[in-house]
JSON list of C-alpha atoms and ligand atoms in Angstrom, two decimals:
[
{"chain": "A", "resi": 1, "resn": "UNK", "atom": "CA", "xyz": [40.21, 188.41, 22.27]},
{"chain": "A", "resi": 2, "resn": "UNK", "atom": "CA", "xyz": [38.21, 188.82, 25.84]},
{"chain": "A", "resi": 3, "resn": "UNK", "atom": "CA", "xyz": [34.84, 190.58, 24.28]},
{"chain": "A", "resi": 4, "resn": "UNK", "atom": "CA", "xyz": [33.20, 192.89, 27.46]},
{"chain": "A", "resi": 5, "resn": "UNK", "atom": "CA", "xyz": [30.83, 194.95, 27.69]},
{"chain": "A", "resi": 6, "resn": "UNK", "atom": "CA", "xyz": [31.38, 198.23, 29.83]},
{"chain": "A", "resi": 7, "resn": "UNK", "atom": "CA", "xyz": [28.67, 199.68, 31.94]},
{"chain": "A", "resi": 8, "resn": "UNK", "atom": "CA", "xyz": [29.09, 203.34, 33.38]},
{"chain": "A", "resi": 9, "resn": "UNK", "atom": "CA", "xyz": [27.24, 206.20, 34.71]},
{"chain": "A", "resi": 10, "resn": "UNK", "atom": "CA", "xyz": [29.83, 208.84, 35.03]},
{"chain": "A", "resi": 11, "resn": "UNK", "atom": "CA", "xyz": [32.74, 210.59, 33.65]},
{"chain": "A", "resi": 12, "resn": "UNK", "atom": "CA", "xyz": [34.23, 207.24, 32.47]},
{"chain": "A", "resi": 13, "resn": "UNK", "atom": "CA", "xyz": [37.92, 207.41, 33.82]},
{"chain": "A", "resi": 14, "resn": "UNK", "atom": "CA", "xyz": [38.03, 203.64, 34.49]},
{"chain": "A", "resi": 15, "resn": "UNK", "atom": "CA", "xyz": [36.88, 202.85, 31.34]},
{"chain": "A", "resi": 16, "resn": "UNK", "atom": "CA", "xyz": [39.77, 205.44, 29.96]},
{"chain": "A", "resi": 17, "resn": "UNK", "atom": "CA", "xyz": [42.47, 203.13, 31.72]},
{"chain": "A", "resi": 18, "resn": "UNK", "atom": "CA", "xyz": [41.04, 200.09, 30.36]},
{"chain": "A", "resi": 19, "resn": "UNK", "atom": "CA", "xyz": [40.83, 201.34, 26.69]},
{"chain": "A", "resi": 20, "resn": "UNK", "atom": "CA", "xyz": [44.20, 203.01, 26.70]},
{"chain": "A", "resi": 21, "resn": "UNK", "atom": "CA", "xyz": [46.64, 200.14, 28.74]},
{"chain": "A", "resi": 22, "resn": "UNK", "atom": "CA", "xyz": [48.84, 199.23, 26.79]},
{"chain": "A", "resi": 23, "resn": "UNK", "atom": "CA", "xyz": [48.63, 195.57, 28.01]},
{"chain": "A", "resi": 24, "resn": "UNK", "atom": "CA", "xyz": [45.24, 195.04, 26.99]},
{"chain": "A", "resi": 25, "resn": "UNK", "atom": "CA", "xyz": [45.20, 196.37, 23.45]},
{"chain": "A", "resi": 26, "resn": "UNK", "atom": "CA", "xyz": [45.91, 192.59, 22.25]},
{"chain": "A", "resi": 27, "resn": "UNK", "atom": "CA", "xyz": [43.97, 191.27, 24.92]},
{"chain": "A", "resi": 28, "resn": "UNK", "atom": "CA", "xyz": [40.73, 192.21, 24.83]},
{"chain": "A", "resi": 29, "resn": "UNK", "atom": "CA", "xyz": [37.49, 193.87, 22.61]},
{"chain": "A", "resi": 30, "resn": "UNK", "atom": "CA", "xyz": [35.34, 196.49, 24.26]},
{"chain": "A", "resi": 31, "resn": "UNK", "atom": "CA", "xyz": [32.50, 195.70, 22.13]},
{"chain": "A", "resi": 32, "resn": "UNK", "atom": "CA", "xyz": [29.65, 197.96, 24.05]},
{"chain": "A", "resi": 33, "resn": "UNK", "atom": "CA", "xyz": [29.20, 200.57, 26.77]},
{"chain": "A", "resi": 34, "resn": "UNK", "atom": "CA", "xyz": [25.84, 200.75, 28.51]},
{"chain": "A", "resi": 35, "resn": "UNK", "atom": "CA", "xyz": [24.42, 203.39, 31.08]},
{"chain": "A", "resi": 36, "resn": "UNK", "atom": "CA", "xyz": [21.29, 204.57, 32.93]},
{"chain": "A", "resi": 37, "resn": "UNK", "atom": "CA", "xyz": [22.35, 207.96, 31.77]},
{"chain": "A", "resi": 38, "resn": "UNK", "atom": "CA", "xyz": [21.66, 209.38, 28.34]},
{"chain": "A", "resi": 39, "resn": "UNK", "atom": "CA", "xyz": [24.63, 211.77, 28.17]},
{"chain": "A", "resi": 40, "resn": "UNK", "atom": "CA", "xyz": [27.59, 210.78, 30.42]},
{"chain": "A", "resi": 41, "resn": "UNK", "atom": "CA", "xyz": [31.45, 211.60, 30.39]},
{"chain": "A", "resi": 42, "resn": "UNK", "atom": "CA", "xyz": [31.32, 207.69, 29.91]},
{"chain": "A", "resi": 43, "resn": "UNK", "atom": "CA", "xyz": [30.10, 207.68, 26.38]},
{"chain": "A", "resi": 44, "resn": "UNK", "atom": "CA", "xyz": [31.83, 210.72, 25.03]},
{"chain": "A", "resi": 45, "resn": "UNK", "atom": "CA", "xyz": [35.06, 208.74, 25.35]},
{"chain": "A", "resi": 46, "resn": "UNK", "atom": "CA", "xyz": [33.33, 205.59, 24.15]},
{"chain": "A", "resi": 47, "resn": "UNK", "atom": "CA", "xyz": [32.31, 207.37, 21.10]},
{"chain": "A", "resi": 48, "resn": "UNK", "atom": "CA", "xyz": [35.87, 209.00, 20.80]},
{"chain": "A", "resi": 49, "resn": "UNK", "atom": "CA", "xyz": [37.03, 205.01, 20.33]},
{"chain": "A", "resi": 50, "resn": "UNK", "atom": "CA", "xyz": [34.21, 203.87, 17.80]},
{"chain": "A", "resi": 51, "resn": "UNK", "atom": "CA", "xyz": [32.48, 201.92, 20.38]},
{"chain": "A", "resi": 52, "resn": "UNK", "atom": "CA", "xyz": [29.03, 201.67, 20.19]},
{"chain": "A", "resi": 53, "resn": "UNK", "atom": "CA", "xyz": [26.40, 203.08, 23.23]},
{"chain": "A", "resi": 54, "resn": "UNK", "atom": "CA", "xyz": [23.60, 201.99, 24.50]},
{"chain": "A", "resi": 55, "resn": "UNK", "atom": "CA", "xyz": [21.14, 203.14, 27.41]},
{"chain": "A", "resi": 56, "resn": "UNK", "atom": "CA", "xyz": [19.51, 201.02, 29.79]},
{"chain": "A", "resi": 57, "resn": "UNK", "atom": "CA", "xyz": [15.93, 202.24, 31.38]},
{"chain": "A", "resi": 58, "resn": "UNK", "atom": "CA", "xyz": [12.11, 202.71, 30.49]},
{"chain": "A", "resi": 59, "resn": "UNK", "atom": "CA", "xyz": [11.21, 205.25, 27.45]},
{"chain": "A", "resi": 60, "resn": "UNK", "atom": "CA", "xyz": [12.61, 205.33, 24.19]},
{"chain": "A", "resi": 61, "resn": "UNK", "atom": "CA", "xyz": [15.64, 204.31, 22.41]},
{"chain": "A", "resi": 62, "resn": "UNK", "atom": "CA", "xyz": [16.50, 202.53, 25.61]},
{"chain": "A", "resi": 63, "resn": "UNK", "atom": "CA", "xyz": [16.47, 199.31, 26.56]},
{"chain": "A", "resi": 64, "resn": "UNK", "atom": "CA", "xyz": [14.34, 198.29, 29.27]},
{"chain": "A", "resi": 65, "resn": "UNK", "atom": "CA", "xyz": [16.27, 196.14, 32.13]},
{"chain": "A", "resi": 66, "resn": "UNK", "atom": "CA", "xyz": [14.07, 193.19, 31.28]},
{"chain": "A", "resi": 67, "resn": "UNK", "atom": "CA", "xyz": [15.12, 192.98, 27.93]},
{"chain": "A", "resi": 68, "resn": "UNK", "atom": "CA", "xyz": [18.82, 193.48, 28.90]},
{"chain": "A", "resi": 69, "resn": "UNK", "atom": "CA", "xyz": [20.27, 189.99, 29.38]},
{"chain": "A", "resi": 70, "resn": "UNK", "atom": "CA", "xyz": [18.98, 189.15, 25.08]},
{"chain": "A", "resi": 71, "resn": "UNK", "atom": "CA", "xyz": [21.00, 191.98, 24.36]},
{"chain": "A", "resi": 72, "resn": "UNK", "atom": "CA", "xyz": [23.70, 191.37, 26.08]},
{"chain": "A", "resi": 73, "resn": "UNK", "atom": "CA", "xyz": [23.83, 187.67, 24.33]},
{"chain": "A", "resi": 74, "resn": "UNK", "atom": "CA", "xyz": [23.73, 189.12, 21.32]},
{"chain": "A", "resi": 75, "resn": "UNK", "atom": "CA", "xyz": [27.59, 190.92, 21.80]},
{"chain": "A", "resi": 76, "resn": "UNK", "atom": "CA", "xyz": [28.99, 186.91, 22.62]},
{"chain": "A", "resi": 77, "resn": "UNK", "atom": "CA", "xyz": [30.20, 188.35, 25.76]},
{"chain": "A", "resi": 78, "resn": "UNK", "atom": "CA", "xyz": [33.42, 186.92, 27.74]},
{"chain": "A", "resi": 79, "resn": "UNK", "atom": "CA", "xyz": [32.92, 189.81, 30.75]},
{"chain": "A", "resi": 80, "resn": "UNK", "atom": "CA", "xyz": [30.86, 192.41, 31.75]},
{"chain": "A", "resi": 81, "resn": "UNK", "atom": "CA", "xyz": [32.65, 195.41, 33.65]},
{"chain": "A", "resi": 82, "resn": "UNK", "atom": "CA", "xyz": [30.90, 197.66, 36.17]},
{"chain": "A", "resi": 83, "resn": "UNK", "atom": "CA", "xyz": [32.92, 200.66, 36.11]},
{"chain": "A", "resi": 84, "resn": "UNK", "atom": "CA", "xyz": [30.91, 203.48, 37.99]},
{"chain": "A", "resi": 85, "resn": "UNK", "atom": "CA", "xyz": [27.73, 202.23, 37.19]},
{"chain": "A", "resi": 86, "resn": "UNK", "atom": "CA", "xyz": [25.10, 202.88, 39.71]},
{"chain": "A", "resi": 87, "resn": "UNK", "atom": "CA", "xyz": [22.36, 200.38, 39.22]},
{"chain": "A", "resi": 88, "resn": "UNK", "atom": "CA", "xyz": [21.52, 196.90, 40.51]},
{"chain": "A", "resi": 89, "resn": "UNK", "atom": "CA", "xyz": [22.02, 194.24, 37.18]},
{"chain": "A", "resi": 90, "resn": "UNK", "atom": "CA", "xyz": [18.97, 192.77, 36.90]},
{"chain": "A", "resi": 91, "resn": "UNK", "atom": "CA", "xyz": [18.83, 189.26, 38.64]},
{"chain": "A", "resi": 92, "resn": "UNK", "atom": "CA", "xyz": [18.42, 187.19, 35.29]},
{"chain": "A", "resi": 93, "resn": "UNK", "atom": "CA", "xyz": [21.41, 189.12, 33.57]},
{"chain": "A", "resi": 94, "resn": "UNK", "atom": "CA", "xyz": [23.95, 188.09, 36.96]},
{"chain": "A", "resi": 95, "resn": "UNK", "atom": "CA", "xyz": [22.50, 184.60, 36.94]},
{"chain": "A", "resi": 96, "resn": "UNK", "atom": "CA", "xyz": [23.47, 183.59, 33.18]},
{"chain": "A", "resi": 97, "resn": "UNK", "atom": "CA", "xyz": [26.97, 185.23, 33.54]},
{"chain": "A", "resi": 98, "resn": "UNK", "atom": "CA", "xyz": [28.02, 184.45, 37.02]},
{"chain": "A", "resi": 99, "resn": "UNK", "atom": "CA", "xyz": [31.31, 184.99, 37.64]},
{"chain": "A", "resi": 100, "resn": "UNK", "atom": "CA", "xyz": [31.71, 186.99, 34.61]},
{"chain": "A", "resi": 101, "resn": "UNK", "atom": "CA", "xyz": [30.67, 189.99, 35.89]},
{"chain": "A", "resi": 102, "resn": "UNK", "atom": "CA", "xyz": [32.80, 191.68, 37.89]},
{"chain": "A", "resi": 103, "resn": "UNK", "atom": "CA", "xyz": [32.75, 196.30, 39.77]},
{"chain": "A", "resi": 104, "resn": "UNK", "atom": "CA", "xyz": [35.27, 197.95, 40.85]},
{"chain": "A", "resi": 105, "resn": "UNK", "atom": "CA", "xyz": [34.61, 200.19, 44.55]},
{"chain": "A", "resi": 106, "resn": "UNK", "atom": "CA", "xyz": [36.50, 202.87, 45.55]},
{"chain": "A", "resi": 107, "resn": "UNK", "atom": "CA", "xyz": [36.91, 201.45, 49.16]},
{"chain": "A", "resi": 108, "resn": "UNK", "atom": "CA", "xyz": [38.22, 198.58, 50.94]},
{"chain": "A", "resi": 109, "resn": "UNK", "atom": "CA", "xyz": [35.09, 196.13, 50.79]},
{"chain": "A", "resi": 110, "resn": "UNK", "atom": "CA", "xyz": [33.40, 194.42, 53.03]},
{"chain": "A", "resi": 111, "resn": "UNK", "atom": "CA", "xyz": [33.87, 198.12, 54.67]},
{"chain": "A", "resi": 112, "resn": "UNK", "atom": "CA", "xyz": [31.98, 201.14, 52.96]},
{"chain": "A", "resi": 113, "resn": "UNK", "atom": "CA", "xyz": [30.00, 199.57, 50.76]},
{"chain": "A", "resi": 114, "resn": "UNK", "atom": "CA", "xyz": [26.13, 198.87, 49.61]},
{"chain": "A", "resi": 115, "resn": "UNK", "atom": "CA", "xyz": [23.15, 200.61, 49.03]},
{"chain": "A", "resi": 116, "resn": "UNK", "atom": "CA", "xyz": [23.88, 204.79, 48.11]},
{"chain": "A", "resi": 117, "resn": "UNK", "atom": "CA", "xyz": [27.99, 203.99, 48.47]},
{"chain": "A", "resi": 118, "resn": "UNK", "atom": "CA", "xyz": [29.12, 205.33, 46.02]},
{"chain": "A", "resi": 119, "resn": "UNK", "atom": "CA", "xyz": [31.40, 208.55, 44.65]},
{"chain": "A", "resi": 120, "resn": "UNK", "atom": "CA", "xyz": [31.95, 210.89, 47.46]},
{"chain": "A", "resi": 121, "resn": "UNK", "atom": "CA", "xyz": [29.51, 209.23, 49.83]},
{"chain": "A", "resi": 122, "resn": "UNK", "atom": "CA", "xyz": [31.97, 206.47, 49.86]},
{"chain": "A", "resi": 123, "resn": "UNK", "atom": "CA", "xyz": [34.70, 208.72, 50.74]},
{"chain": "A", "resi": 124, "resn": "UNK", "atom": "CA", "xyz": [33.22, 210.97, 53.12]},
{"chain": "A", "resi": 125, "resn": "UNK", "atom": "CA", "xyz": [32.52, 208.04, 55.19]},
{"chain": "A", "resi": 126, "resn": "UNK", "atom": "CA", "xyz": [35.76, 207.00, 54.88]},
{"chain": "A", "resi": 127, "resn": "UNK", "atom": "CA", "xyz": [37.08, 210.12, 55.58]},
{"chain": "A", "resi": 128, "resn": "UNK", "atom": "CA", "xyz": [34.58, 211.01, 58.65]},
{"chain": "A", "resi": 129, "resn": "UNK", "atom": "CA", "xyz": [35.51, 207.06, 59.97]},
{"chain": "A", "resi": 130, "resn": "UNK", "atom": "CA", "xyz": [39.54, 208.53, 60.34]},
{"chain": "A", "resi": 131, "resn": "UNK", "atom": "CA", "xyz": [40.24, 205.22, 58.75]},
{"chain": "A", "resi": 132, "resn": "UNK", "atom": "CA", "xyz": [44.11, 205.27, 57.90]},
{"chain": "A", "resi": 133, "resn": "UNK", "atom": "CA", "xyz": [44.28, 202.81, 54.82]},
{"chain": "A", "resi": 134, "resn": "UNK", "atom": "CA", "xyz": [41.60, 203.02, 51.39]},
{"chain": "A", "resi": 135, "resn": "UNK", "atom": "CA", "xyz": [41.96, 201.47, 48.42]},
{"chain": "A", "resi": 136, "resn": "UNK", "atom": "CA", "xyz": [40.12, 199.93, 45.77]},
{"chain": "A", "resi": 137, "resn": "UNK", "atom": "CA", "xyz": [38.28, 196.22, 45.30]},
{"chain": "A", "resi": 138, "resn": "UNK", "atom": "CA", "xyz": [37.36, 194.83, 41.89]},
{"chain": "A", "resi": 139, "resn": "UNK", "atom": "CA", "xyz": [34.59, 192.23, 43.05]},
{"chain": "A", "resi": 140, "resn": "UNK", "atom": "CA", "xyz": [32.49, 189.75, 41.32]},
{"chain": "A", "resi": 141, "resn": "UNK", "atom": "CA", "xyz": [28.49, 190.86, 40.87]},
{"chain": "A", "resi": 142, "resn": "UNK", "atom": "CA", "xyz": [25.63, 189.26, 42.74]},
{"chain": "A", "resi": 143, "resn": "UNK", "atom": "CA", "xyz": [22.68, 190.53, 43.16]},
{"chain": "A", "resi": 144, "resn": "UNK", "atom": "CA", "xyz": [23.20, 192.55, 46.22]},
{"chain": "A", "resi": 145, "resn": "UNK", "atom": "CA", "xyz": [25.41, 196.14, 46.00]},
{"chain": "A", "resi": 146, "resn": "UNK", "atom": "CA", "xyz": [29.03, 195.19, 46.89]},
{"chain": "A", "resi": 147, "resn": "UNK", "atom": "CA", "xyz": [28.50, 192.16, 48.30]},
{"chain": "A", "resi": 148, "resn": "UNK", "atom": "CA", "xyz": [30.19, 189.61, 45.39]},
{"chain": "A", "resi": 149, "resn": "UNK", "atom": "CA", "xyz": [33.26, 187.99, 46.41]},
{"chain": "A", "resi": 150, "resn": "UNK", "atom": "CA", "xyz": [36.71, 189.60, 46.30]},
{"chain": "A", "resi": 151, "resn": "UNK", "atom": "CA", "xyz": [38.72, 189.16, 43.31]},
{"chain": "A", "resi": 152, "resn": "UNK", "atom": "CA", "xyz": [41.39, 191.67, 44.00]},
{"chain": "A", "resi": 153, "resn": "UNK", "atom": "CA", "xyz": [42.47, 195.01, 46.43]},
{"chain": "A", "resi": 154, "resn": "UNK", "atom": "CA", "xyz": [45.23, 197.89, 46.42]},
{"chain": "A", "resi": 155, "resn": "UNK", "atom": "CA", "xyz": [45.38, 199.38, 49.30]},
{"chain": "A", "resi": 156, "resn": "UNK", "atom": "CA", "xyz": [46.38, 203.30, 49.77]},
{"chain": "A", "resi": 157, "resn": "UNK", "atom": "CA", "xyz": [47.68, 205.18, 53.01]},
{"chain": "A", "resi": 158, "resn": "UNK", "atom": "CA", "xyz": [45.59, 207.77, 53.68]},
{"chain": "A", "resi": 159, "resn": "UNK", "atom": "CA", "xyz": [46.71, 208.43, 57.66]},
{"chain": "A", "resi": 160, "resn": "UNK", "atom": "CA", "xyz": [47.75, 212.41, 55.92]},
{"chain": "A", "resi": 161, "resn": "UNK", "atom": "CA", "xyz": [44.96, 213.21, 54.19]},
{"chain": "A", "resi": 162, "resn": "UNK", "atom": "CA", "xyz": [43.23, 216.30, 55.02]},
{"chain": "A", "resi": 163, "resn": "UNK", "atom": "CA", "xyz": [39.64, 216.03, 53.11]},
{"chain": "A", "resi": 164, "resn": "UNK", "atom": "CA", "xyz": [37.50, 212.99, 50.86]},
{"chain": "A", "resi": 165, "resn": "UNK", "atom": "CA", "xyz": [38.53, 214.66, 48.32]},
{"chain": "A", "resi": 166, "resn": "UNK", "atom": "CA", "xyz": [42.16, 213.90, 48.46]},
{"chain": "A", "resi": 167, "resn": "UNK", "atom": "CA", "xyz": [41.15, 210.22, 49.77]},
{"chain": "A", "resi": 168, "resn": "UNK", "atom": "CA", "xyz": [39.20, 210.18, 46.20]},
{"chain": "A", "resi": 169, "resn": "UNK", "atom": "CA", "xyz": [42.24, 211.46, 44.52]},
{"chain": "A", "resi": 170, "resn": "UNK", "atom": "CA", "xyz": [44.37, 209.12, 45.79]},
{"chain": "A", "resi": 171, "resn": "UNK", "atom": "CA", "xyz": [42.24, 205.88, 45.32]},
{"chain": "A", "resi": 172, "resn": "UNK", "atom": "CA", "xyz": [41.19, 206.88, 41.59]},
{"chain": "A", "resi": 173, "resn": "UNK", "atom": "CA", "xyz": [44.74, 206.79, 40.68]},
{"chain": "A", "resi": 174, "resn": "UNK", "atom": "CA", "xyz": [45.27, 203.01, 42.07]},
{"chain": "A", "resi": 175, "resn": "UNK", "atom": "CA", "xyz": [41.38, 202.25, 40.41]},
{"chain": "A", "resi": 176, "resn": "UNK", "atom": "CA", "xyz": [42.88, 202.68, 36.97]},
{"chain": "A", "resi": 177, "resn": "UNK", "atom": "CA", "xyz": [45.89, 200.43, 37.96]},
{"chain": "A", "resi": 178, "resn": "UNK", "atom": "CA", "xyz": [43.41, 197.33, 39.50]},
{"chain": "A", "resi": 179, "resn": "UNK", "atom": "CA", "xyz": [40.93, 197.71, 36.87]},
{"chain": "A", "resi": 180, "resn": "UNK", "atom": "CA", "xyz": [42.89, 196.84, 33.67]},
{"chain": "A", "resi": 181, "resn": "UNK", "atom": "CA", "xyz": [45.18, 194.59, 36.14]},
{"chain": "A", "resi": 182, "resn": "UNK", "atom": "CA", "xyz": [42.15, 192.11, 36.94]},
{"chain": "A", "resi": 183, "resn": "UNK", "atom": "CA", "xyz": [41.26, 192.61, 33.48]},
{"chain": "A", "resi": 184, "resn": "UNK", "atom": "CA", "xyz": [44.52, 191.27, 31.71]},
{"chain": "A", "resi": 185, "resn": "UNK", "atom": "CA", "xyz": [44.31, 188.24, 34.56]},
{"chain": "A", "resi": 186, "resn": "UNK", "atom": "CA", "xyz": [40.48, 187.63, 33.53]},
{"chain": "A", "resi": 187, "resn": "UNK", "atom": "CA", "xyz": [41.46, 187.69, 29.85]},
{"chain": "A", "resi": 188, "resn": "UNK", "atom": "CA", "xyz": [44.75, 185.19, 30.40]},
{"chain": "A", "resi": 189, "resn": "UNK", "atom": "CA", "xyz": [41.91, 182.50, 32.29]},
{"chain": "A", "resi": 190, "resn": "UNK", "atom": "CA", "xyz": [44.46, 183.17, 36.17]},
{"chain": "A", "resi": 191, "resn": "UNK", "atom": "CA", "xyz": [40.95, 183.65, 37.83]},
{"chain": "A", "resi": 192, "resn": "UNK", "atom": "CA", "xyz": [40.08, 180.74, 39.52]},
{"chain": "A", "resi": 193, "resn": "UNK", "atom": "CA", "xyz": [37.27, 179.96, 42.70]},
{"chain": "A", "resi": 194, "resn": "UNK", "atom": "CA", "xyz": [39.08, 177.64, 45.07]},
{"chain": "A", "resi": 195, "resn": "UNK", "atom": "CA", "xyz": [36.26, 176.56, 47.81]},
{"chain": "A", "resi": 196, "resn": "UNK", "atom": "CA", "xyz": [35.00, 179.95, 49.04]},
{"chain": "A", "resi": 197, "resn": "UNK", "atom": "CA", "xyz": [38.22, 181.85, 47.53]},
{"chain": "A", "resi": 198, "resn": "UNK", "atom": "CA", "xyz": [38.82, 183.61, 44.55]},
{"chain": "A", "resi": 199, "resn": "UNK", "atom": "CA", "xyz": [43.27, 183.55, 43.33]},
{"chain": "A", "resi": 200, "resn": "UNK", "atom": "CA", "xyz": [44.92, 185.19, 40.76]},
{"chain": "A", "resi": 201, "resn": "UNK", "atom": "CA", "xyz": [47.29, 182.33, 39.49]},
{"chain": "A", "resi": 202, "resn": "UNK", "atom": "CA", "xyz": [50.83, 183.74, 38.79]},
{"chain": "B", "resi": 1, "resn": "LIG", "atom": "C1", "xyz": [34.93, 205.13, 40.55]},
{"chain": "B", "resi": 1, "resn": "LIG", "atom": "O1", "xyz": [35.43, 205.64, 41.75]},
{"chain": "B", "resi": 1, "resn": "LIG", "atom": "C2", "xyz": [34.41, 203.73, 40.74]},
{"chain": "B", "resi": 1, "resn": "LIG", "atom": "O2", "xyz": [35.14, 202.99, 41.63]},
{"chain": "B", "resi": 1, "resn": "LIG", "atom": "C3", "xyz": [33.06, 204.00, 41.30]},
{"chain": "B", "resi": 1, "resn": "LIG", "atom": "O3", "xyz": [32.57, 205.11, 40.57]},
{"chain": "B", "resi": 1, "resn": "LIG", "atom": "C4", "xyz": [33.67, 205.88, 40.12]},
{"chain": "B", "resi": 1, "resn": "LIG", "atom": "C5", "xyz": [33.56, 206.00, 38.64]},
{"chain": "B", "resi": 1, "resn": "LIG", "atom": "O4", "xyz": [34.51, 206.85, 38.11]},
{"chain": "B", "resi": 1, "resn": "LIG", "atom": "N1", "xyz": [32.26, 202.80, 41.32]},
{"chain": "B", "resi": 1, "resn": "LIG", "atom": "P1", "xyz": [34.74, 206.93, 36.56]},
{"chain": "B", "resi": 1, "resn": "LIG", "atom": "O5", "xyz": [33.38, 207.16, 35.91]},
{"chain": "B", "resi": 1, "resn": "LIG", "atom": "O6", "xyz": [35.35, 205.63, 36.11]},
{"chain": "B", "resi": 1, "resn": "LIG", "atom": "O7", "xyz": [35.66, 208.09, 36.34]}
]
């Protein structure tokens, strides 16, 4: 079993499709989910599976980002999933698990991403660029926003659409395919960096 940790900010629907697909039930062991919020949509449905939360940030009862990374090595963690989550990972924490950390963005990366993309402000600019295609990316984490290489993208024609919102719509729905998709292939070891490439091995 693939044991990840799940970090979130919002309403939690990509951490929905990974907890529900049916593919990954033997698979894999969400074992924590982490925000910078105190109350999210995120946790409610962690809590709804038995899955213990945690917040990340100064004050108390939360753990501060430079105590993160022990914490993290305490779960024995295979992969950590950005779903929605909204901060930088502190530098130390990416170092000790490169390449095991790995966001999904609602956009076609290297396009509409970094610093303050993210929700509708990634839309909107899609929208307001009259771009015809979005999709999704699941990336691997560095220490800059969005700027990991490319593990996997679904594109989605958007040449009808008549607001962000409906872009937003229609990329959420292929999110929750890509998500768990990457997932299973991180879990059955068909990741693999070639040179400057990342392939999914069939
Ligand atoms: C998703 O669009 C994700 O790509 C982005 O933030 C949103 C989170 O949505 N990074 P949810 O919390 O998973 O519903």
């Amino acid at each position: 079993m693939l044991r990840i940790a799940v970090f979130v900010s919002g309403r939690g629907s990509n951490l929905k499709a990974i907890l529900v697909h049916p593919e990954l039930t033997n698979l894999i062991k969400v074992v924590a989910v982490f925000s910078d919020k105190t109350e999210c949509g995120a946790f409610e449905i962690a809590k709804s599976f038995g899955i213990e939360t945690k917040v990340v940030g100064k004050g108390e009862n939360k753990i501060a980002p430079v105590d993160l990374l022990d914490v993290l090595k305490n779960y024995n963690l295979d992969l950590i999933v950005l779903a929605g989550y909204l901060k930088l990972i502190p530098t130390d924490v990416v170092e000790y698990f490169e390449n095991r950390i790995i966001n999904i963005h609602p956009a076609l990366l290297p396009s509409f991403g970094g610093k303050g993309m993210y929700g509708m402000n990634v839309h909107n600019a899609v929208f307001h660029s009259s771009a015809k295609v979005s999709g999704a990316t699941v990336h691997f984490v560095n220490t800059e926003y969005d700027r990991g290489k490319i593990i996997a993208q679904k594109c989605v024609d958007i040449s009808d659409v008549k607001s962000a919102e409906e872009i937003a719509e229609r990329v959420l729905k292929i999110e929750h395919q890509l998500l768990p998709e990457v997932i299973k292939a991180f879990a059955q070891d068909k990741i693999k960096i070639e040179g400057n490439r990342v392939v999914i091995k069939s």
